[in-house]
Coordinates of C-alpha atoms in Angstrom, one line a residue:
Chain A
X11 CA 19.6 9.9 29.9
X12 CA 22.7 7.8 29.2
X13 CA 21.7 4.7 27.2
X14 CA 23.7 1.5 27.5
X15 CA 23.4 -1.1 24.7
X16 CA 24.7 -4.6 25.4
X17 CA 25.5 -7.1 22.7
X18 CA 24.9 -9.8 21.9
X19 CA 21.6 -10.4 23.6
X20 CA 22.5 -14.0 23.9
X21 CA 25.9 -15.7 23.7
X22 CA 26.0 -19.5 23.3
X23 CA 29.3 -21.0 24.4
X24 CA 30.7 -24.2 25.9
X25 CA 32.5 -24.5 29.2
X26 CA 36.2 -23.6 28.8
X27 CA 35.5 -21.2 26.0
X28 CA 36.3 -17.4 26.2
X29 CA 33.4 -15.0 26.4
X30 CA 33.5 -11.4 25.3
X31 CA 30.5 -9.2 26.2
X32 CA 30.1 -5.7 24.8
X33 CA 28.5 -2.6 26.4
X34 CA 28.2 0.6 24.3
X35 CA 27.3 3.8 25.9
X36 CA 25.5 6.8 24.4
X37 CA 27.7 9.4 26.2
X38 CA 31.3 9.4 27.3
X39 CA 31.3 8.0 30.8
X40 CA 35.1 7.9 31.1
X41 CA 35.8 4.7 33.1
X42 CA 32.7 4.9 35.3
X43 CA 31.2 1.6 34.3
X44 CA 30.4 -1.6 36.3
X45 CA 29.4 -5.1 35.4
X46 CA 27.1 -7.4 37.3
X47 CA 26.2 -11.1 37.1
X48 CA 22.7 -12.4 37.8
X49 CA 21.7 -16.0 38.1
X50 CA 18.1 -17.1 38.0
X51 CA 16.3 -16.4 41.3
X52 CA 19.2 -14.5 42.7
X53 CA 20.1 -10.9 43.3
X54 CA 22.8 -9.3 41.0
X55 CA 26.4 -9.5 42.0
X56 CA 29.0 -6.8 41.4
X57 CA 31.9 -8.2 39.3
X58 CA 33.8 -5.2 37.9
X59 CA 33.7 -1.5 38.8
X60 CA 35.3 1.5 37.2
X61 CA 35.7 -0.5 34.0
X62 CA 38.5 -2.8 35.1
X63 CA 38.6 -3.3 38.8
X64 CA 37.5 -6.7 40.1
X65 CA 35.1 -6.5 43.1
X66 CA 35.9 -8.4 46.3
X67 CA 36.1 -12.1 45.8
X68 CA 35.7 -12.1 42.0
X69 CA 37.8 -14.7 40.3
X70 CA 40.6 -13.6 38.0
X71 CA 39.0 -15.1 34.9
X72 CA 36.7 -12.1 34.9
X73 CA 38.2 -8.9 33.5
X74 CA 36.9 -5.6 32.2
X75 CA 38.3 -3.2 29.7
X76 CA 37.4 0.0 27.9
X77 CA 36.7 3.6 28.5
X78 CA 34.6 6.4 27.1
X79 CA 31.8 4.7 25.2
X80 CA 33.0 1.1 24.5
X81 CA 33.5 -1.5 27.2
X82 CA 34.1 -5.2 27.3
X83 CA 33.6 -7.9 29.9
X84 CA 35.8 -10.9 29.2
X85 CA 35.5 -14.3 30.9
X86 CA 38.7 -16.1 30.0
X87 CA 37.5 -19.6 30.4
X88 CA 33.9 -20.3 31.2
X89 CA 33.1 -22.3 34.3
X90 CA 29.7 -24.0 34.7
X91 CA 28.7 -21.4 37.3
X92 CA 29.3 -18.5 34.9
X93 CA 26.3 -19.2 32.8
X94 CA 24.1 -16.3 33.7
X95 CA 22.9 -12.9 32.6
X96 CA 25.3 -10.0 32.7
X97 CA 24.5 -6.3 33.0
X98 CA 26.6 -3.1 32.7
X99 CA 25.8 0.1 34.6
X100 CA 27.2 3.6 34.4
X101 CA 27.6 6.0 37.3
X102 CA 28.9 9.0 35.3
X103 CA 25.5 10.7 34.9
X104 CA 22.2 10.8 36.6
X105 CA 20.0 8.9 36.3
X106 CA 22.1 5.8 36.9
X107 CA 21.4 3.4 34.0
X108 CA 21.8 -0.3 33.2
X109 CA 22.2 -2.0 30.0
X110 CA 19.6 -4.5 28.8
X111 CA 21.7 -7.5 29.6
X112 CA 23.5 -10.3 27.8
X113 CA 22.6 -13.9 28.6
X114 CA 25.5 -16.4 28.5
X115 CA 24.0 -19.8 27.9
X116 CA 25.4 -23.3 27.5
X117 CA 25.9 -24.3 23.9
Chain B
X27 CA 28.8 -10.2 56.9
X28 CA 26.7 -7.6 55.1
X29 CA 23.0 -8.4 55.1
X30 CA 20.2 -6.5 53.5
X31 CA 16.6 -7.7 54.2
X32 CA 13.7 -6.1 52.3
X33 CA 10.1 -6.2 53.4
X34 CA 6.8 -4.6 52.6
X35 CA 6.1 -5.9 49.2
X36 CA 2.5 -6.8 48.5
X37 CA -0.3 -7.0 46.0
X38 CA -1.9 -3.5 45.7
X39 CA -4.4 -1.9 43.4
X40 CA -3.5 0.6 40.8
X41 CA -3.4 4.1 42.4
X42 CA -2.5 2.6 45.8
X43 CA 0.5 3.1 48.1
X44 CA 3.1 0.9 49.7
X45 CA 6.1 1.4 51.9
X46 CA 9.1 -0.8 51.4
X47 CA 11.7 -1.2 54.2
X48 CA 15.3 -2.6 54.2
X49 CA 17.1 -3.6 57.3
X50 CA 20.8 -3.4 57.0
X51 CA 23.5 -5.1 59.1
X52 CA 27.1 -6.1 59.0
X53 CA 28.5 -2.7 58.0
X54 CA 28.5 0.9 59.2
X55 CA 25.2 1.9 57.6
X56 CA 25.6 5.6 58.5
X57 CA 28.7 5.9 56.3
X58 CA 27.2 4.5 53.1
X59 CA 24.9 5.6 50.4
X60 CA 22.0 3.3 49.6
X61 CA 19.7 2.6 46.7
X62 CA 16.7 0.8 45.3
X63 CA 16.8 -1.1 42.0
X64 CA 13.8 -2.9 40.5
X65 CA 13.3 -5.7 38.1
X66 CA 10.0 -6.4 36.3
X67 CA 9.2 -10.0 35.7
X68 CA 11.4 -11.4 33.0
X69 CA 13.1 -8.1 32.4
X70 CA 16.3 -6.3 33.1
X71 CA 17.5 -4.1 36.0
X72 CA 16.2 -0.6 36.4
X73 CA 17.6 1.9 38.9
X74 CA 14.9 3.5 40.9
X75 CA 16.3 5.8 43.6
X76 CA 19.3 6.5 45.8
X77 CA 20.2 8.4 48.9
X78 CA 23.6 9.6 50.0
X79 CA 25.2 9.2 53.4
X80 CA 25.8 12.4 55.5
X81 CA 23.4 14.9 54.0
X82 CA 20.8 12.4 52.7
X83 CA 20.7 13.8 49.2
X84 CA 18.2 11.9 47.2
X85 CA 18.1 10.9 43.5
X86 CA 15.2 9.5 41.5
X87 CA 14.6 7.9 38.1
X88 CA 12.2 10.0 36.0
X89 CA 9.7 7.1 36.0
X90 CA 9.1 7.5 39.7
X91 CA 10.0 11.1 40.4
X92 CA 7.1 12.8 42.3
X93 CA 5.6 9.4 43.3
X94 CA 8.3 7.6 45.3
X95 CA 10.2 8.9 48.2
X96 CA 13.4 7.4 49.5
X97 CA 14.5 7.9 53.1
X98 CA 16.8 6.4 55.7
X99 CA 16.9 6.2 59.5
X100 CA 20.6 5.9 60.5
X101 CA 19.7 5.3 64.1
X102 CA 17.9 2.1 63.1
X103 CA 20.1 1.1 60.1
X104 CA 17.0 1.2 57.9
X105 CA 16.3 2.3 54.4
X106 CA 12.7 3.0 53.1
X107 CA 10.8 3.7 49.9
X108 CA 7.4 5.2 50.1
X109 CA 5.6 4.4 46.9
X110 CA 2.4 6.4 45.9
X111 CA 0.2 6.5 42.9
X112 CA 1.3 3.0 41.9
X113 CA 0.7 1.8 38.3
X114 CA 0.9 -1.6 36.7
X115 CA 4.3 -0.6 35.3
X116 CA 5.6 -0.5 38.9
X117 CA 5.1 -4.3 39.2
X118 CA 8.6 -5.6 40.0
X119 CA 10.9 -7.1 42.5
X120 CA 12.5 -4.3 44.4
X121 CA 16.1 -4.7 45.6
X122 CA 17.7 -2.7 48.3
X123 CA 21.4 -2.3 47.6
X124 CA 24.5 -0.8 49.3
X125 CA 26.6 1.7 47.4
X126 CA 30.2 0.6 47.1
X127 CA 31.9 3.8 48.3
X128 CA 31.4 7.5 48.6
X129 CA 30.4 9.0 45.2
X130 CA 31.0 5.6 43.6
X131 CA 27.5 4.8 42.7
X132 CA 27.8 1.1 42.1
X133 CA 26.0 -1.5 44.2
X134 CA 28.2 -4.0 45.9
X135 CA 25.7 -5.7 48.2
X136 CA 22.1 -6.5 47.4
X137 CA 19.2 -8.0 49.3
X138 CA 17.0 -10.8 47.9
X139 CA 14.3 -8.3 47.0
X140 CA 10.6 -7.9 47.8
X141 CA 7.9 -8.3 45.3
X142 CA 5.5 -5.5 44.5
X143 CA 2.5 -6.4 42.3
X144 CA 0.1 -3.7 41.1
X145 CA -3.2 -4.9 39.8
X146 CA -5.5 -3.1 37.4

């Protein structure tokens, strides 16, 4: 199966800072990668699909980039509500697979 | 407004069975693929199963293949997951999720999940 490795596991930042989250994929998935945000006690929320397209209602401070095996989710300036866990997911190959997650915590 | 409401989670003994249901509303259910994603306590997300619109083609993670069966009733806007031969490793919150678009197997709407606990 296609393995997604997210780094770092935890990112400690202050509000207003820029966050860059990495997702490395074991196979070439072209641009078929999404990012989700999950807050404690809540269901995940789709942020980015097909590597760089923002989902409906997602603020412009969230952006995605990359293709092939290396992808990045960037949050340009962290808002208090952005502290959460972020997951990547590929749809290029079955089974669908998620990364292990990156927790963005308040420094 | 899209809404997905799961039900059917419970405490069950190892080797037992359970059937999860998901009631969908706010969108044209018949036109969208659907899926189940689970999350063990304190762990990450794991895709479990999916079913297409139209021909109801089904897909499964290796960890549940042969034990779980996904189905849908388009006349009732309902998604189901029959879970057999449950093991402690199946303990998780199970989310019902809508697929974003045809052949775009991302999940753009999620329910709040239903908790399945398998005891040994």
